[in-house]
Coordinates of C-alpha atoms in Angstrom, one line a residue:
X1 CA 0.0 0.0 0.0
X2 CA 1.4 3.7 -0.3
X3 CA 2.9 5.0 2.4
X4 CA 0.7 8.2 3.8
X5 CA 2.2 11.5 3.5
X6 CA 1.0 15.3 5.0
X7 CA -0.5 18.1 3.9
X8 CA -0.6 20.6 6.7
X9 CA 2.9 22.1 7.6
X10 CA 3.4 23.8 10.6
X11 CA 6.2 25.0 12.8
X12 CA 6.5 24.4 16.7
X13 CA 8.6 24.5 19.8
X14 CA 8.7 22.2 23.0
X15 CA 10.2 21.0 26.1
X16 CA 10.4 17.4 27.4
X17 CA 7.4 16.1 27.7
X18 CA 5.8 12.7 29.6
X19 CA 8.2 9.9 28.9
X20 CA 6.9 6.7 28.0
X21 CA 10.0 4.5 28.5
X22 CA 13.0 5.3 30.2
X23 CA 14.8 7.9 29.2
X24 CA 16.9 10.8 30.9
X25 CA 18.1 14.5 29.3
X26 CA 22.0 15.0 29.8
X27 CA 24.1 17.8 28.9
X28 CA 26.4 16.4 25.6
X29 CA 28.6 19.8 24.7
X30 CA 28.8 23.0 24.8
X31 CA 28.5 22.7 20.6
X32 CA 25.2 20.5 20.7
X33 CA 24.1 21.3 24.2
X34 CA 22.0 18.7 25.5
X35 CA 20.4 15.1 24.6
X36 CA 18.1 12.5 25.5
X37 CA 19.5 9.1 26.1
X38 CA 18.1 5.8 26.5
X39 CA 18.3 4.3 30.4
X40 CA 16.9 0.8 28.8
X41 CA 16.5 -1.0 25.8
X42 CA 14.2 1.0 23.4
X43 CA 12.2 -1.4 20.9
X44 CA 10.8 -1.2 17.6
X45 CA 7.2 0.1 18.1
X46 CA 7.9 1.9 21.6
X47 CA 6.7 5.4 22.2
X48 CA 9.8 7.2 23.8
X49 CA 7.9 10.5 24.9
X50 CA 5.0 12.3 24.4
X51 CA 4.9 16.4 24.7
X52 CA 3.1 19.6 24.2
X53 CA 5.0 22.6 22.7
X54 CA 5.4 25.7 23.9
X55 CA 4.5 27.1 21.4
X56 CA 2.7 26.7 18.0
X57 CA 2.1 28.1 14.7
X58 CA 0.9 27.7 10.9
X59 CA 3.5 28.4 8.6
X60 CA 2.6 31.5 6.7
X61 CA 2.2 30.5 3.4
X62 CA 0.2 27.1 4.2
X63 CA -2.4 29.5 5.8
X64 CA -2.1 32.1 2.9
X65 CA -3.6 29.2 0.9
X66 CA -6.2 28.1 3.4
X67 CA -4.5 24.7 4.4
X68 CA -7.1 24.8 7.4
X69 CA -5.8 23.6 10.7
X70 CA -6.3 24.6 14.3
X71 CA -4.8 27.7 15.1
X72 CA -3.5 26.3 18.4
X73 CA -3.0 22.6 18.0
X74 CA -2.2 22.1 14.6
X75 CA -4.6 19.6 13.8
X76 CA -6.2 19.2 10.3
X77 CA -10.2 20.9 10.0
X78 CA -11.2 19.4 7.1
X79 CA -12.3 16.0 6.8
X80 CA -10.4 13.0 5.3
X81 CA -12.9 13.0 2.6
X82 CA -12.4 16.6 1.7
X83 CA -8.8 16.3 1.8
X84 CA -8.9 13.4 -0.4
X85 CA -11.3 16.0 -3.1
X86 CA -8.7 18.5 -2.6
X87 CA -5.7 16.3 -3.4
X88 CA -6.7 14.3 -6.2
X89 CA -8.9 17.8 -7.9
X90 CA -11.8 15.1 -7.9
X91 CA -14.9 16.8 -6.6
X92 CA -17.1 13.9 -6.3
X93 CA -14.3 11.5 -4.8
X94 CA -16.0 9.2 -2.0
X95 CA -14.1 7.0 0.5
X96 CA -15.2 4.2 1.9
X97 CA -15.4 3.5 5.5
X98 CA -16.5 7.3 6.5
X99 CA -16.3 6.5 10.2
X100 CA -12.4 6.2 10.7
X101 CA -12.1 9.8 10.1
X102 CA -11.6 11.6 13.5
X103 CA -12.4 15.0 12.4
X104 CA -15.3 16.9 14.2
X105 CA -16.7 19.6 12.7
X106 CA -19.6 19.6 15.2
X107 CA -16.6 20.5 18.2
X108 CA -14.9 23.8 16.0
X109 CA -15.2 26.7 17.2
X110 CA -13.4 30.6 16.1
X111 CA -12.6 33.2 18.1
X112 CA -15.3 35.7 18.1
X113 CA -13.3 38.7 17.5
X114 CA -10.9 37.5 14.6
X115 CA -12.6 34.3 13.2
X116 CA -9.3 32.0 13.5
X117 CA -10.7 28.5 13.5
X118 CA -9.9 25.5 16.3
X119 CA -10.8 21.8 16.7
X120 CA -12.4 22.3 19.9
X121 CA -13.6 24.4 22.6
X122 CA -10.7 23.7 24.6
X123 CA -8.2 24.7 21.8
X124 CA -9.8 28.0 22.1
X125 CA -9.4 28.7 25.4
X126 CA -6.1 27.2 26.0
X127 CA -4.9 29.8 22.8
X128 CA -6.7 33.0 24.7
X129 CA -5.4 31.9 27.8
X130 CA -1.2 31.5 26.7
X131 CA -1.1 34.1 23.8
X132 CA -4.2 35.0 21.4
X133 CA -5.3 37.7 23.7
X134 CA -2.5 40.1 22.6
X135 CA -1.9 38.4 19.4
X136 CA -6.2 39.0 18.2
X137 CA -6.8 41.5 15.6
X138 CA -10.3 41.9 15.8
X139 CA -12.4 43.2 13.0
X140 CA -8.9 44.6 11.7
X141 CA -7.8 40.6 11.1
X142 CA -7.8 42.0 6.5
X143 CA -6.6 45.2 7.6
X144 CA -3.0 45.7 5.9
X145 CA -2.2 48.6 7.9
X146 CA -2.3 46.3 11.5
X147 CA 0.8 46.1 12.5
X148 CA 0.5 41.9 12.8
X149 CA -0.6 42.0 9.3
X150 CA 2.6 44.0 8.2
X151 CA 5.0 41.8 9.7
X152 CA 3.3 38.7 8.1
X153 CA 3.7 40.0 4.6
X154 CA 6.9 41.8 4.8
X155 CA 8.4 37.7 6.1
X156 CA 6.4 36.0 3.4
X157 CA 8.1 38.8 0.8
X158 CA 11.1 37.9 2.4
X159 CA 10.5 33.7 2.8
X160 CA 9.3 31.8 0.1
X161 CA 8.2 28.7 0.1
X162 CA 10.3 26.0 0.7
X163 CA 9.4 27.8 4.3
X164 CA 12.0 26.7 7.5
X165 CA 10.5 28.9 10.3
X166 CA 7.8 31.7 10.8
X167 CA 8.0 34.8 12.5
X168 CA 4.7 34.1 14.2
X169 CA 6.3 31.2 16.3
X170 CA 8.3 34.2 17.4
X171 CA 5.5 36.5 17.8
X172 CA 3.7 33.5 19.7
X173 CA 7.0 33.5 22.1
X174 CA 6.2 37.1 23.1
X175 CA 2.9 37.1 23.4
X176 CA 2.8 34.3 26.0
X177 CA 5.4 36.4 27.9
X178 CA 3.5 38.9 27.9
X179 CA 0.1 37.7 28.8
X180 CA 1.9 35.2 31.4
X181 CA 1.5 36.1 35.2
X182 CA 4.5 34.5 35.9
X183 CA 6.8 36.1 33.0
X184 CA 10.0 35.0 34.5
X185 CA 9.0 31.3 34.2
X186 CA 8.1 31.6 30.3
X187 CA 11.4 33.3 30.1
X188 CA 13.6 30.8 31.9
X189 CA 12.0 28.3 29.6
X190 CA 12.9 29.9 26.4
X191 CA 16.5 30.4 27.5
X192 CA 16.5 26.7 28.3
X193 CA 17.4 26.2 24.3
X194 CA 20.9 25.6 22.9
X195 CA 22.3 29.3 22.3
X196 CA 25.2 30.1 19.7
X197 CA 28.0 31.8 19.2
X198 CA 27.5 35.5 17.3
X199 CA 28.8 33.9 14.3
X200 CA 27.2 31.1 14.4
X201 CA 23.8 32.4 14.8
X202 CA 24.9 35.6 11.5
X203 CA 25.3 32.1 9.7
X204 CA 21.9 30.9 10.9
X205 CA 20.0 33.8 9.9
X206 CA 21.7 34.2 6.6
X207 CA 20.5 30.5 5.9
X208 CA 17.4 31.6 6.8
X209 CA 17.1 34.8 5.1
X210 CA 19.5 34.7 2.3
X211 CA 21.9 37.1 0.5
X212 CA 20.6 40.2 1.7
X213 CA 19.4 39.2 5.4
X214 CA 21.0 41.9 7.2
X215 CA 18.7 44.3 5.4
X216 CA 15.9 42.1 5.7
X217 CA 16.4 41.4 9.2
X218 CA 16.4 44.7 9.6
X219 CA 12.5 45.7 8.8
X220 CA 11.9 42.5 10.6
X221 CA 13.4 43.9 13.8
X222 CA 11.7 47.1 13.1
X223 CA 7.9 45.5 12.0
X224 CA 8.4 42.7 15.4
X225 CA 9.3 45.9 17.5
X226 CA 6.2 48.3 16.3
X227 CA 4.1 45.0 17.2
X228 CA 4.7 43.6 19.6
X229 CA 7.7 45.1 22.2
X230 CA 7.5 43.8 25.9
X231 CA 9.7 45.4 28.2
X232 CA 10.6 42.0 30.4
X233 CA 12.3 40.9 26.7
X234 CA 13.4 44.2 25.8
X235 CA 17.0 41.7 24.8
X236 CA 15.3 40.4 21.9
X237 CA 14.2 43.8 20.2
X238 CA 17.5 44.3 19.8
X239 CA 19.6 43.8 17.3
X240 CA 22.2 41.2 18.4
X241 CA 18.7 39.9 20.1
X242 CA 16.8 39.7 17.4
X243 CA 19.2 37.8 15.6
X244 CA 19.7 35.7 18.2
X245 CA 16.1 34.7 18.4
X246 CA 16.2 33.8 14.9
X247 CA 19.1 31.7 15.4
X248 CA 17.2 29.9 18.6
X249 CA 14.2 29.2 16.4
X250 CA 16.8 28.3 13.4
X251 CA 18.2 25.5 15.5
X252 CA 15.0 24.4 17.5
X253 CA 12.1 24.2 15.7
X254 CA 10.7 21.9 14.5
X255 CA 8.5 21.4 11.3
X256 CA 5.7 19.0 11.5
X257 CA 3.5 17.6 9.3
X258 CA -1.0 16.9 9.7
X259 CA -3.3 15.3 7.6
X260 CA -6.4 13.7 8.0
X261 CA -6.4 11.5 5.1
X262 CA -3.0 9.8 6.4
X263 CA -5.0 9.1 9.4
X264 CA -8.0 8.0 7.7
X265 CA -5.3 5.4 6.2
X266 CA -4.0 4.6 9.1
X267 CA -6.8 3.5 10.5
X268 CA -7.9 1.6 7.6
X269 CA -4.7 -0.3 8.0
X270 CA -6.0 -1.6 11.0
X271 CA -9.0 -2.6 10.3
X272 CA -9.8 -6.2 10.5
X273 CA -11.2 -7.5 7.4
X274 CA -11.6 -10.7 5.0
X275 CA -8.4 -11.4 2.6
X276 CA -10.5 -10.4 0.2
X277 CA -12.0 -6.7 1.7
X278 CA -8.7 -6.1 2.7
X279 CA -7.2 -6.7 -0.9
X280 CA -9.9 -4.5 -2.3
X281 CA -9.3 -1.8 0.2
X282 CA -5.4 -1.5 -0.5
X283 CA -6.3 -1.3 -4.1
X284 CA -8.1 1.5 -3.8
X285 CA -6.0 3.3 -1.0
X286 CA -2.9 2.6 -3.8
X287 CA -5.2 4.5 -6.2
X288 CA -6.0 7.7 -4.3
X289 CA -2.0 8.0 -3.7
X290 CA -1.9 7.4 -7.9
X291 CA -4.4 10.4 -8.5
X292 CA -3.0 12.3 -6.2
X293 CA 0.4 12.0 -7.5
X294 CA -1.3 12.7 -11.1
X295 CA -2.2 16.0 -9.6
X296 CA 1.5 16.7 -9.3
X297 CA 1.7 16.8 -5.9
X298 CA 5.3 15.2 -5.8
X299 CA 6.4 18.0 -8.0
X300 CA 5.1 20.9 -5.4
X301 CA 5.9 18.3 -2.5
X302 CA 9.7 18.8 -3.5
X303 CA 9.3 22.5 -2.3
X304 CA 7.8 21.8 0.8
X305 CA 10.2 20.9 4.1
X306 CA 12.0 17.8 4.5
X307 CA 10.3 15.1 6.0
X308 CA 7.5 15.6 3.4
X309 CA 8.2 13.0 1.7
X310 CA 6.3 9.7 2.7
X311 CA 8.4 7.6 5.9
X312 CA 10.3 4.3 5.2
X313 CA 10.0 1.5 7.4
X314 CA 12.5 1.2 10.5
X315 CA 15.9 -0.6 9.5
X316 CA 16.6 -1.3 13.2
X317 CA 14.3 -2.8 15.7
X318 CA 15.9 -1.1 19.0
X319 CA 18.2 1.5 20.3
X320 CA 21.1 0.1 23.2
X321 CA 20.5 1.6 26.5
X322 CA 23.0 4.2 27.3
X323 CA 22.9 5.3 23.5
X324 CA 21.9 9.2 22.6
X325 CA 17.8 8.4 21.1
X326 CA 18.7 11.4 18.4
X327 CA 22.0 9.6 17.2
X328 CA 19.8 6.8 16.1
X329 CA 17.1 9.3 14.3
X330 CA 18.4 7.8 11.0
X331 CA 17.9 4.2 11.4
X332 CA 14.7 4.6 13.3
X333 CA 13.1 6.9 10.5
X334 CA 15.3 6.8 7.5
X335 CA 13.4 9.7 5.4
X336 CA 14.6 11.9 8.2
X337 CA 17.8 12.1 6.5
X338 CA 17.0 10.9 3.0
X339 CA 14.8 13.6 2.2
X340 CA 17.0 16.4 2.8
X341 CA 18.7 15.5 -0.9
X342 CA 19.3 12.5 -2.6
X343 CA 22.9 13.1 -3.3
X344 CA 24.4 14.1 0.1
X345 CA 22.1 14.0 2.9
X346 CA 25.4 14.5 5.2
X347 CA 25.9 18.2 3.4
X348 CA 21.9 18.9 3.6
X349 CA 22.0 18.4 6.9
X350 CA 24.5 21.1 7.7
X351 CA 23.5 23.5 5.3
X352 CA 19.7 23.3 5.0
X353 CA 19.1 21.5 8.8
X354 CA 21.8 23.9 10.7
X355 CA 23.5 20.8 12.6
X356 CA 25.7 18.3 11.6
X357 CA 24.4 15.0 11.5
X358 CA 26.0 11.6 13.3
X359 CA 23.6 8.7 12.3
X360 CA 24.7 6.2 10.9
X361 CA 23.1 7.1 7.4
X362 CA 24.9 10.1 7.1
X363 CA 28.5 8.5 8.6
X364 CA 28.6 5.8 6.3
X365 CA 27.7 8.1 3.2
X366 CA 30.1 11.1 4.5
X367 CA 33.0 9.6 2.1
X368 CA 31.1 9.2 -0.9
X369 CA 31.3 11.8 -3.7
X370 CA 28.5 13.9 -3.9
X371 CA 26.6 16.0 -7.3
X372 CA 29.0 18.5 -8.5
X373 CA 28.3 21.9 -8.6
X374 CA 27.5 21.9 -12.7
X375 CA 25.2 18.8 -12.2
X376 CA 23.5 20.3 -9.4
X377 CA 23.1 23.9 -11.1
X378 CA 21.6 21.7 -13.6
X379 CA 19.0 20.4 -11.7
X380 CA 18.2 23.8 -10.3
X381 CA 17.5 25.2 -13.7
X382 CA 15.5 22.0 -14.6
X383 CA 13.8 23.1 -11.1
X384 CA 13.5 26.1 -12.1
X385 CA 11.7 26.0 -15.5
X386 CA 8.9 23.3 -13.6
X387 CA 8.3 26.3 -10.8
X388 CA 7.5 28.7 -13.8
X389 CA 4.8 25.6 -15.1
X390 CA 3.3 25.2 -12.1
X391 CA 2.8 28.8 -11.4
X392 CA -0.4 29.3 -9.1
X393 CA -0.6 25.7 -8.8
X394 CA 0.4 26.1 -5.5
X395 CA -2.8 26.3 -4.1
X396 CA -3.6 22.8 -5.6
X397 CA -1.7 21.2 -2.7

């Protein structure tokens, strides 16, 4: 059957959350800062940990193109079925077994002032509660002049798609600090991420932003300041601090992926049905993924951040006790690595991923020759001239 793959891309930050095996946090270096490591044997299947972020949000130009998902949690608002329509460009496309989808409509709410949509009551308040308050824009929510609204568009004139962070997880940062009752908590937390060196972080932001980031970072600073300055951070209105707090969410965040049709397959996977149900179920499941391929989703799906791609199966059933859980990232989940470019996943990872990488994936391939520069210009005017094709397209994924 064809592996499932998202559709929603979104951009958080977190702390340790509620472990489900044993597992412990230890400082590794200065350089890397600190790691979770396996107190026992970790097997194929476990959950290691389950957590919350701190904080949450949409990348811009998914929301641009009304890619619906809670504002707070992420989580897809449109049902498998839907998805499935959008994907494929089929409006009369029907899936069977309607009841595995666990989207409910009949639990959204918005927020009465600037309509942003949630899965659920308690999305909504939890949202008001840690930041939406002072990040709300009211009736002014199409207003180009509001000051929220001007920093959006001057980062999405700035970052194109393929995008690697938002300036509204930022935004999100502040606004919890400043709605907080304790703001020296919120703030210790933050500071609990791996900092860098000046350097380091100019080299962050430049990967970020690109050629001309000093200038663009620039009317960022300014745009962030007029928005949304809180005196408790007045460091990160700066602009070694603003820099900085690009550099923190460079090197922390995390992109993740949601999709109610992957989870309407999932749970079709494990359904238990007669040889022959089953058979017929897979062949139509392998279908859907055909159409929707046919809509040329794998060509837009290219632009979109790594770890779009559809998962490979686990190499390795179990990680050693005493062994770092991340150095193992590549035989546990393969694409991880993969996906950042067929050629030299080691490079990727440093360049486009701001770390370098030690799995074993990217050891043993570190020695191999990679594209050269002409081959890969190559493919980047070939990349090129299907961008121009596919235009508006964009809002076909």
């Amino acid at each position: 059957m064809a592996a499932s793959m998202c559709d929603v891309f979104s951009f958080c930050m977190g702390v340790a959350g509620r472990a489900r095996v044993s597992v412990e946090v230890r400082f590794v270096s200065s350089s890397k800062g600190k790691g979770l490591f396996a107190t026992q044997l970790i097997r194929k299947g476990e959950t290691i940990f389950v957590e919350r972020p701190l904080v949450a949000a949409q990348f811009l130009w998914n929301a641009l193109y009304r890619y619906r998902a809670c504002d707070h949690c992420l989580r897809a608002l449109e049902k498998a079925e839907e998805n499935a329509r959008r994907l494929t460009g089929k409006p009369g496309q029907v899936l069977p077994h309607p009841e595995l989808c666990t989207v409910r409509k009949d639990l959204h709410q918005n927020c009465p002032h600037c309509q942003v949509m949630y899965c659920s009551a308690e999305c909504r308040l939890a949202a008001a509660e840690q930041y939406h308050r002072v990040l709300c824009p009211g009736p002014s929510q199409d207003d180009p002049l509001h000051p929220l609204n001007k920093l959006q568009e001057a980062w999405r004139s700035v970052h194109y798609p393929p995008e690697t962070a938002s300036i509204m997880l930022m935004a999100r940062m502040v606004a919890t600090v400043k709605q907080a009752k304790d703001k020296d908590r919120w703030i210790r937390l933050f500071s609990q991420f791996c900092n860098k060196t000046a350097n380091e972080e100019e080299e962050i932001v430049h990967k970020l932003l690109g050629d001309k980031f000093k200038g663009q970072l620039e009317l960022l600073r300014r745009l962030f300041t007029e928005a949304l300055y809180e005196e408790a951070l007045s460091q990160w209105f700066t602009p070694d601090g603003f820099r900085s707090l690009f550099a923190l969410v460079g090197t922390n965040g995390q992109g993740i992926g949601t999709s109610s049709l992957s989870q309407w397959v999932h749970a079709c996977d494990a359904l238990e049905l007669k040889p022959q149900d089953r058979e017929q179920l897979d062949a139509f499941i392998d279908q859907l993924y055909k159409d929707i391929e046919a809509g040329n989703l794998y060509q837009l799906l290219r632009l979109l951040p790594a770890g779009a791609q559809p998962p490979q199966p686990p190499q390795d059933p179990q990680v050693p006790a005493g062994d770092e859980v991340g150095s193992w990232a590549q035989t546990l989940y393969p694409s991880s690595c993969l996906t950042f470019h067929p050629h030299h996943p080691p490079i990727r990872c440093r360049e486009n991923y701001l770390f370098v990488c030690s799995c074993p994936k990217c050891l043993a391939e570190a020695d191999e020759p990679n594209v050269t520069s002409e081959e890969e210009d190559e493919e980047e005017e070939e990349g090129e001239a299907e961008d121009a094709e596919l235009g508006d397209e964009m809002t076909d994924v």
